[in-house]
Coordinates of C-alpha atoms and ligand atoms in Angstrom, one line a residue:
M144 CA 150.0 208.1 56.8
P145 CA 151.8 206.0 53.7
E146 CA 149.4 205.2 51.1
F147 CA 148.2 201.9 51.7
T148 CA 145.8 199.6 49.7
E149 CA 142.2 198.6 50.2
E150 CA 143.6 195.2 51.7
Q151 CA 146.3 196.5 53.3
L152 CA 144.0 199.0 55.4
M153 CA 142.1 196.2 55.7
I154 CA 144.8 193.7 57.7
A155 CA 145.6 197.1 60.1
D156 CA 142.2 197.2 60.9
L157 CA 142.3 193.1 61.5
A158 CA 145.3 193.5 64.2
R159 CA 144.6 196.3 65.3
R160 CA 141.3 194.6 66.0
I161 CA 143.6 192.1 68.1
A162 CA 146.1 194.2 70.2
V163 CA 143.0 196.5 71.1
E164 CA 140.0 193.5 72.2
K165 CA 142.7 190.9 72.7
I166 CA 146.2 192.1 73.7
L167 CA 145.6 195.4 75.4
P168 CA 143.7 193.7 78.9
V169 CA 146.9 191.0 79.4
R170 CA 149.6 193.3 78.6
E171 CA 150.5 194.3 81.9
K172 CA 150.1 190.6 82.5
Y173 CA 152.6 189.3 80.3
D174 CA 155.2 192.2 80.9
R175 CA 154.7 191.3 84.4
S176 CA 154.9 187.3 84.3
D177 CA 157.5 187.3 81.1
E178 CA 155.3 184.0 80.3
F179 CA 155.0 183.6 76.6
P180 CA 151.4 184.9 74.6
W181 CA 150.0 181.3 73.4
E182 CA 146.3 182.9 73.6
I183 CA 147.5 185.5 71.3
V184 CA 149.2 183.4 68.5
E185 CA 146.2 181.6 68.6
A186 CA 144.2 184.8 67.7
I187 CA 146.5 186.2 65.3
A188 CA 146.7 182.7 63.8
E189 CA 143.2 182.2 63.3
S190 CA 142.6 185.9 61.7
D191 CA 145.3 184.6 59.4
L192 CA 147.8 187.4 60.3
Y193 CA 150.9 184.8 60.3
G194 CA 150.0 184.9 56.2
V195 CA 150.5 188.2 55.0
F196 CA 154.2 188.0 54.4
I197 CA 154.1 185.0 52.7
P198 CA 153.4 184.0 49.4
E199 CA 150.0 182.7 48.2
E200 CA 151.2 179.6 46.2
Y201 CA 152.6 178.1 50.1
G202 CA 149.1 179.3 51.7
G203 CA 149.4 182.9 52.7
F204 CA 148.4 186.4 51.7
G205 CA 150.9 187.1 48.8
G206 CA 151.8 190.3 50.8
G207 CA 155.8 191.0 51.6
V208 CA 157.9 193.4 54.5
T209 CA 154.9 196.4 53.6
E210 CA 152.2 193.8 54.8
M211 CA 154.4 192.6 57.7
A212 CA 155.3 196.1 59.1
I213 CA 151.5 196.8 58.6
V214 CA 151.1 194.1 61.5
T215 CA 153.8 194.7 63.8
E216 CA 153.0 198.7 63.9
E217 CA 149.6 197.7 64.6
L218 CA 150.2 195.1 67.5
S219 CA 153.4 197.5 68.7
R220 CA 151.0 200.3 68.9
V221 CA 149.7 198.1 71.8
C222 CA 152.9 195.9 72.8
G223 CA 155.7 196.0 71.3
G224 CA 156.5 192.4 73.4
I225 CA 153.5 190.9 72.6
A226 CA 154.4 191.9 68.7
L227 CA 157.0 189.6 68.6
A228 CA 155.3 186.3 68.8
F229 CA 154.3 187.9 65.3
A230 CA 157.3 189.8 63.5
A231 CA 160.3 187.3 65.5
T232 CA 158.4 184.4 62.8
G233 CA 158.6 187.0 60.4
L234 CA 162.1 187.1 60.5
G235 CA 162.8 183.8 61.0
A236 CA 160.4 182.7 58.1
M237 CA 162.6 185.3 56.0
P238 CA 165.9 183.4 54.7
L239 CA 163.2 180.8 53.3
I240 CA 160.9 182.9 51.3
L241 CA 164.2 184.5 49.9
F242 CA 166.2 181.8 49.7
G243 CA 164.3 178.6 50.3
S244 CA 163.8 175.5 47.3
D245 CA 159.8 175.0 45.9
E246 CA 160.2 171.4 48.2
Q247 CA 161.9 173.5 51.4
K248 CA 158.7 176.4 51.0
K249 CA 156.4 173.7 50.3
K250 CA 157.2 172.0 53.7
Y251 CA 157.0 174.7 55.5
L252 CA 155.9 178.5 54.9
P253 CA 152.7 176.8 54.5
Q254 CA 152.9 176.0 58.1
I255 CA 154.0 179.4 59.2
A256 CA 151.5 180.7 57.0
S257 CA 148.7 178.9 59.3
G258 CA 150.3 179.9 63.0
K259 CA 150.7 176.5 63.6
R260 CA 154.7 176.6 63.8
L261 CA 156.6 179.6 64.8
A262 CA 159.4 180.3 63.4
A263 CA 163.1 182.0 64.4
F264 CA 166.2 183.4 63.3
A265 CA 169.7 181.8 64.6
L266 CA 172.8 183.8 63.5
T267 CA 173.9 185.9 66.8
E268 CA 176.6 184.1 69.1
P269 CA 178.4 184.9 72.8
E270 CA 181.2 186.3 70.3
A271 CA 179.5 187.4 67.4
G272 CA 176.9 190.1 67.9
S273 CA 177.8 193.3 66.0
D274 CA 180.2 191.0 63.8
A275 CA 178.0 188.9 62.9
G276 CA 180.5 187.3 60.8
N277 CA 182.9 186.0 64.1
I278 CA 180.1 182.4 64.8
K279 CA 181.7 180.0 65.9
T280 CA 178.9 177.7 65.1
T281 CA 180.2 174.8 62.9
A282 CA 178.5 172.5 60.3
K283 CA 180.2 169.2 59.7
K284 CA 179.1 167.8 56.0
D285 CA 178.4 164.1 57.1
G286 CA 177.0 161.4 54.5
D287 CA 173.4 163.4 53.5
H288 CA 173.9 165.1 57.0
Y289 CA 174.9 167.8 58.7
I290 CA 176.6 167.6 61.9
L291 CA 175.7 171.0 64.4
N292 CA 178.3 172.1 67.0
G293 CA 178.2 175.1 68.7
T294 CA 175.5 177.5 70.6
K295 CA 173.5 180.9 69.3
Q296 CA 172.3 183.1 72.0
W297 CA 170.1 186.0 72.4
I298 CA 167.5 184.2 70.0
T299 CA 163.7 185.2 69.8
N300 CA 161.1 183.0 69.9
G301 CA 163.9 180.6 71.2
G302 CA 162.2 177.7 72.6
E303 CA 158.7 178.9 71.4
A304 CA 159.7 178.4 67.7
E305 CA 159.8 175.0 65.9
I306 CA 161.6 175.8 62.3
Y307 CA 164.8 178.1 63.0
T308 CA 166.8 179.4 60.2
V309 CA 170.6 178.4 61.8
I310 CA 174.4 180.1 60.6
G311 CA 176.7 177.9 61.0
L312 CA 180.1 177.2 59.4
T313 CA 180.8 174.5 56.8
D314 CA 184.6 175.6 56.4
P315 CA 185.5 177.5 59.4
S316 CA 188.9 177.7 57.9
R317 CA 186.8 180.5 55.3
G318 CA 185.7 182.2 58.6
A319 CA 182.0 184.8 57.1
R320 CA 182.6 183.2 53.7
G321 CA 182.6 179.9 55.2
A322 CA 178.8 180.3 56.5
S323 CA 175.6 178.3 55.5
A324 CA 172.0 178.6 56.5
F325 CA 170.3 175.6 57.1
I326 CA 166.3 174.7 58.8
V327 CA 166.5 173.2 61.7
E328 CA 163.7 172.0 63.5
D329 CA 162.6 171.3 66.8
G330 CA 162.6 168.3 68.6
T331 CA 165.5 167.5 66.1
S332 CA 168.4 165.3 68.4
G333 CA 171.4 167.2 69.8
F334 CA 169.6 170.4 69.8
S335 CA 167.9 171.8 73.0
Y336 CA 167.6 175.1 75.2
G337 CA 169.5 177.2 77.4
K338 CA 169.4 180.2 79.5
K339 CA 166.2 181.8 79.4
E340 CA 167.0 185.6 79.7
D341 CA 165.4 188.0 82.1
K342 CA 165.1 191.8 80.4
M343 CA 164.5 194.9 80.8
G344 CA 162.0 195.2 78.2
I345 CA 159.9 193.5 75.7
R346 CA 158.9 190.8 78.2
G347 CA 156.6 188.1 77.3
S348 CA 159.1 187.8 74.4
T349 CA 160.9 185.1 74.8
T350 CA 164.8 185.4 74.5
R351 CA 166.2 182.1 75.0
E352 CA 170.0 180.4 74.0
L353 CA 169.8 177.3 71.1
I354 CA 172.4 174.2 71.8
F355 CA 173.4 172.1 69.2
E356 CA 175.4 169.4 70.5
D357 CA 176.0 166.8 67.5
C358 CA 173.1 167.8 66.0
R359 CA 172.3 166.1 63.1
I360 CA 170.1 167.8 59.9
P361 CA 169.6 166.4 56.7
S362 CA 171.4 167.8 53.7
E363 CA 167.9 168.5 52.0
N364 CA 166.8 171.3 55.2
L365 CA 170.8 173.6 53.5
L366 CA 169.3 176.9 52.5
A367 CA 170.9 178.4 49.0
R368 CA 174.2 176.8 48.9
T369 CA 177.5 176.5 51.4
G370 CA 178.9 179.3 51.5
F371 CA 176.1 181.6 50.5
G372 CA 175.3 181.8 55.0
F373 CA 176.7 185.4 55.4
M374 CA 174.9 186.7 53.0
V375 CA 171.8 184.8 53.2
A376 CA 171.9 186.2 56.9
M377 CA 172.5 189.8 55.2
K378 CA 169.5 189.6 53.1
T379 CA 167.4 189.2 55.8
L380 CA 168.5 191.5 58.3
D381 CA 167.5 193.9 54.8
M382 CA 164.7 192.8 54.8
S383 CA 163.7 192.6 58.4
R384 CA 164.9 196.0 59.4
P385 CA 162.2 198.3 58.2
G386 CA 160.2 195.7 60.8
V387 CA 162.1 196.6 63.4
A388 CA 161.5 200.0 62.5
A389 CA 157.8 199.2 62.3
Q390 CA 157.9 197.6 65.8
A391 CA 159.7 201.3 67.3
I392 CA 157.5 203.2 65.8
G393 CA 154.1 200.9 66.4
I394 CA 155.6 201.4 70.3
A395 CA 156.0 205.4 69.6
R396 CA 152.8 205.9 68.2
G397 CA 151.1 204.3 71.6
A398 CA 152.9 206.7 73.5
L399 CA 152.2 209.6 71.8
E400 CA 148.6 208.8 71.8
T401 CA 148.8 208.1 76.0
A402 CA 150.8 211.3 76.2
I403 CA 148.1 213.5 74.5
D404 CA 145.2 211.6 76.8
Y405 CA 147.0 212.0 79.6
A406 CA 148.2 216.0 78.9
R407 CA 144.1 216.4 77.9
Q408 CA 142.9 215.1 81.7
R409 CA 145.4 216.4 83.9
I410 CA 144.9 219.3 86.0
Q411 CA 147.5 221.8 87.5
F412 CA 147.1 225.3 88.3
D413 CA 143.3 225.1 87.0
K414 CA 143.8 224.0 83.7
P415 CA 144.7 221.0 81.8
I416 CA 148.0 220.5 81.4
I417 CA 147.6 220.2 77.4
A418 CA 146.8 224.2 77.9
N419 CA 150.7 224.7 78.0
Q420 CA 152.5 226.0 75.1
G421 CA 155.9 224.1 76.3
L422 CA 153.8 221.0 76.4
Q423 CA 152.1 221.5 72.8
W424 CA 155.0 221.5 70.9
M425 CA 157.0 218.8 72.7
L426 CA 153.7 217.2 71.4
S427 CA 154.2 218.5 68.8
D428 CA 157.8 217.5 67.7
M429 CA 157.0 213.9 69.1
A430 CA 154.4 213.6 66.2
T431 CA 156.3 215.0 63.4
K432 CA 159.2 212.2 64.2
V433 CA 156.9 209.4 64.1
E434 CA 155.1 210.7 60.6
A435 CA 158.6 211.4 59.1
A436 CA 159.8 208.2 60.3
R437 CA 156.6 206.2 59.1
A438 CA 157.2 207.6 56.0
L439 CA 160.8 206.1 56.0
I440 CA 159.5 203.2 57.1
Y441 CA 157.0 202.2 54.6
E442 CA 159.4 204.0 51.6
A443 CA 161.9 201.4 53.1
A444 CA 159.4 198.5 52.8
R445 CA 158.5 199.5 49.0
K446 CA 161.4 199.3 48.4
A447 CA 161.9 195.5 49.2
D448 CA 158.7 194.1 48.1
S449 CA 159.4 196.0 44.6
G450 CA 162.1 193.7 44.3
E451 CA 165.1 196.2 44.2
K452 CA 168.5 195.0 44.6
D453 CA 170.1 196.8 47.3
I454 CA 167.9 197.5 50.0
S455 CA 170.6 197.9 53.0
K456 CA 170.6 201.2 53.2
I457 CA 166.8 202.5 53.5
S458 CA 166.4 199.5 55.2
A459 CA 169.4 200.5 58.0
M460 CA 168.0 204.2 57.8
S461 CA 164.5 203.5 59.1
K462 CA 165.7 200.8 61.8
L463 CA 168.0 203.4 62.7
F464 CA 165.5 206.6 62.6
A465 CA 162.5 204.8 63.9
S466 CA 163.9 203.4 66.8
D467 CA 166.2 206.7 68.1
V468 CA 163.0 208.6 67.2
A469 CA 160.9 205.5 69.2
M470 CA 163.3 205.7 72.4
E471 CA 162.8 210.2 72.4
V472 CA 158.6 209.9 71.8
T473 CA 158.6 207.1 74.9
T474 CA 160.7 209.3 77.3
D475 CA 159.3 212.2 76.7
A476 CA 155.9 210.5 77.2
V477 CA 157.5 209.9 80.2
Q478 CA 158.4 212.9 80.6
I479 CA 155.0 214.1 80.2
L480 CA 153.4 211.8 83.0
G481 CA 155.3 213.2 85.3
G482 CA 155.4 211.6 88.2
Y483 CA 152.4 208.6 86.8
G484 CA 154.7 207.8 84.1
Y485 CA 157.3 207.0 85.8
M486 CA 154.9 204.4 87.9
R487 CA 154.1 201.0 86.6
E488 CA 150.7 201.4 86.8
Y489 CA 150.8 204.0 83.4
P490 CA 151.8 202.1 80.0
V491 CA 154.6 205.0 79.4
E492 CA 156.9 203.2 81.3
K493 CA 156.4 200.1 79.4
M494 CA 157.0 201.4 75.9
M495 CA 160.7 203.1 77.0
R496 CA 161.8 199.9 78.3
D497 CA 160.2 198.1 75.2
A498 CA 161.8 201.3 73.0
K499 CA 165.5 200.3 74.0
I500 CA 165.9 197.4 72.2
T501 CA 165.0 198.4 68.7
Q502 CA 168.0 200.5 69.2
I503 CA 170.3 197.6 70.0
Y504 CA 168.9 194.6 68.2
E505 CA 168.7 192.9 64.3
G506 CA 171.7 195.4 64.5
T507 CA 173.2 198.2 66.5
N508 CA 172.0 202.0 65.1
Q509 CA 175.5 201.6 65.6
I510 CA 176.0 199.7 62.9
Q511 CA 172.8 201.2 61.1
R512 CA 175.1 204.0 60.6
D513 CA 177.8 201.4 58.9
V514 CA 176.0 200.3 56.2
I515 CA 174.6 203.5 56.1
A516 CA 177.9 204.4 55.5
R517 CA 179.5 201.6 53.7
A518 CA 176.7 202.2 51.0
L519 CA 177.2 206.0 50.4
I520 CA 181.1 205.4 50.2
K521 CA 179.7 202.8 47.6
E522 CA 178.0 205.3 45.0
A523 CA 180.1 208.1 45.6
A524 CA 182.8 205.7 43.7
R525 CA 180.4 204.9 41.6
K526 CA 179.7 208.6 40.1
Ligands
COS180 N1 173.5 191.7 51.4 C1 174.5 191.1 50.9 N2 175.5 190.2 50.6 C2 176.1 191.3 51.9 C3 175.3 192.3 52.3 C4 173.6 192.5 52.1 N3 173.1 193.1 53.4 N4 176.5 193.1 53.3 C5 177.0 192.2 53.4 N5 177.7 191.2 52.0 C6 178.9 191.0 52.0 C7 179.6 191.1 51.7 O1 179.2 191.6 49.9 C8 180.8 190.6 51.3 O2 181.0 189.1 50.7 P1 181.7 188.6 50.1 O3 182.5 187.6 50.9 O4 181.9 188.0 48.8 O5 183.0 190.2 49.6 C9 180.5 189.7 52.9 O6 179.1 189.5 52.7 C10 180.8 189.8 54.2 O7 181.0 191.5 54.0 P2 181.6 192.4 54.9 O8 183.6 192.1 54.9 O9 181.1 193.9 54.7 O10 181.2 192.1 56.6 P3 181.5 192.7 57.7 O11 182.4 191.0 58.3 O12 182.5 193.9 58.2 O13 180.4 192.9 58.7 C11 178.3 193.9 59.5 C12 179.6 193.6 58.1 C13 178.6 194.9 60.1 C14 177.4 194.6 58.3 C15 177.8 192.4 59.3 O14 178.3 191.9 60.6 C16 176.3 193.0 60.2 O15 175.3 193.1 59.7 N6 176.7 192.5 61.7 C17 175.0 193.2 62.6 C18 174.6 192.1 62.9 C19 173.4 191.5 63.5 O16 172.0 193.2 62.5 N7 173.1 190.9 64.6 C20 171.6 191.0 64.8 C21 171.5 189.7 64.9 S1 170.5 189.1 64.2 S2 168.4 189.4 64.3

């Protein structure tokens, strides 16, 4: 268990209570219906948890990546899909927290902290997944406005959020170096929503296309400066990847606990199956991996919150390791539950489906390895 402060333990406790009391009774319903869980958003908002990662002067609790990870982990322990209504808002708010002007922060962060308006982050496009620098959305200056044209794909909270950070090219001739970041509000003329995805897991979390057709946004919605958009996106991902790792390890913890409970109760050959050493060793490996991943996540979060300049490597490591652990642990949990594990009546098959995305989004684990390797090479060259 990482060393949390009293306040952090209280936040964890609050999130755990929402997860068990509010999310647990409805997680199967949302997994089947794939509707957005507004009732849970309200519960999270009422508990002020949307404010945990927002500075106090903008209506938040004043925490950071650590608090964001704590809440995400506890919610994900029960439902990795519903947890995203919280975590994706954290991702959407991050560019504002990191790069917003005082005016922009005053305008938007209190709304996010109160849970009145959700946020989302829009970088990915059909031709710009791992190759995030290949975005095609343009943002052309027109007097005191920018005109956005293009399509963003697979945007978590798309259509549910009201505050979007969108990365577009203000100078297409410079590629990623000509990208800029903008705040776009729901309801802006020329901004609409496209296809809603039908996903394997994290159901109950909306993943949707954003369409910009001559969408005029005021110049004051530019974040940082023109040409800084790719850097804004990369720094945002550095801060948010420990959150994905926390989601992964929350899911893994849920699966491990379910597997232990089941193994204690399931009688085969006249004894509970947990009495078998082979199964005990599986559980031991699962628990060890979860504990190691948690230590790495909260170390990455601690570094992020301490203002360390370059956290790309440890942030990528935490997401890579925790998501691989989550996939292994949830798959083993299904195995321990045997035939029951494969049935939708038990939660572990959902946990396995939910875990899979954590190896893919916010940068595939292959990209995380690239990020880590680049850092290793840079460090070696400095010696
Ligand atoms: N922090 C600050 N700046 C960064 C950065 C970081 N973590 N990573 C890259 N940059 C800067 C570089 O320093 C470089 O700046 P200069 O133009 O001044 O030299 C610029 O950004 C371009 O960097 P680079 O050449 O390394 O970019 P690549 O196109 O090679 O891409 C990866 C780098 C692969 C790391 C990037 O595209 C990536 O993270 N892809 C995955 C995207 C992703 O996670 N998508 C998920 C969807 S968002 S939920």
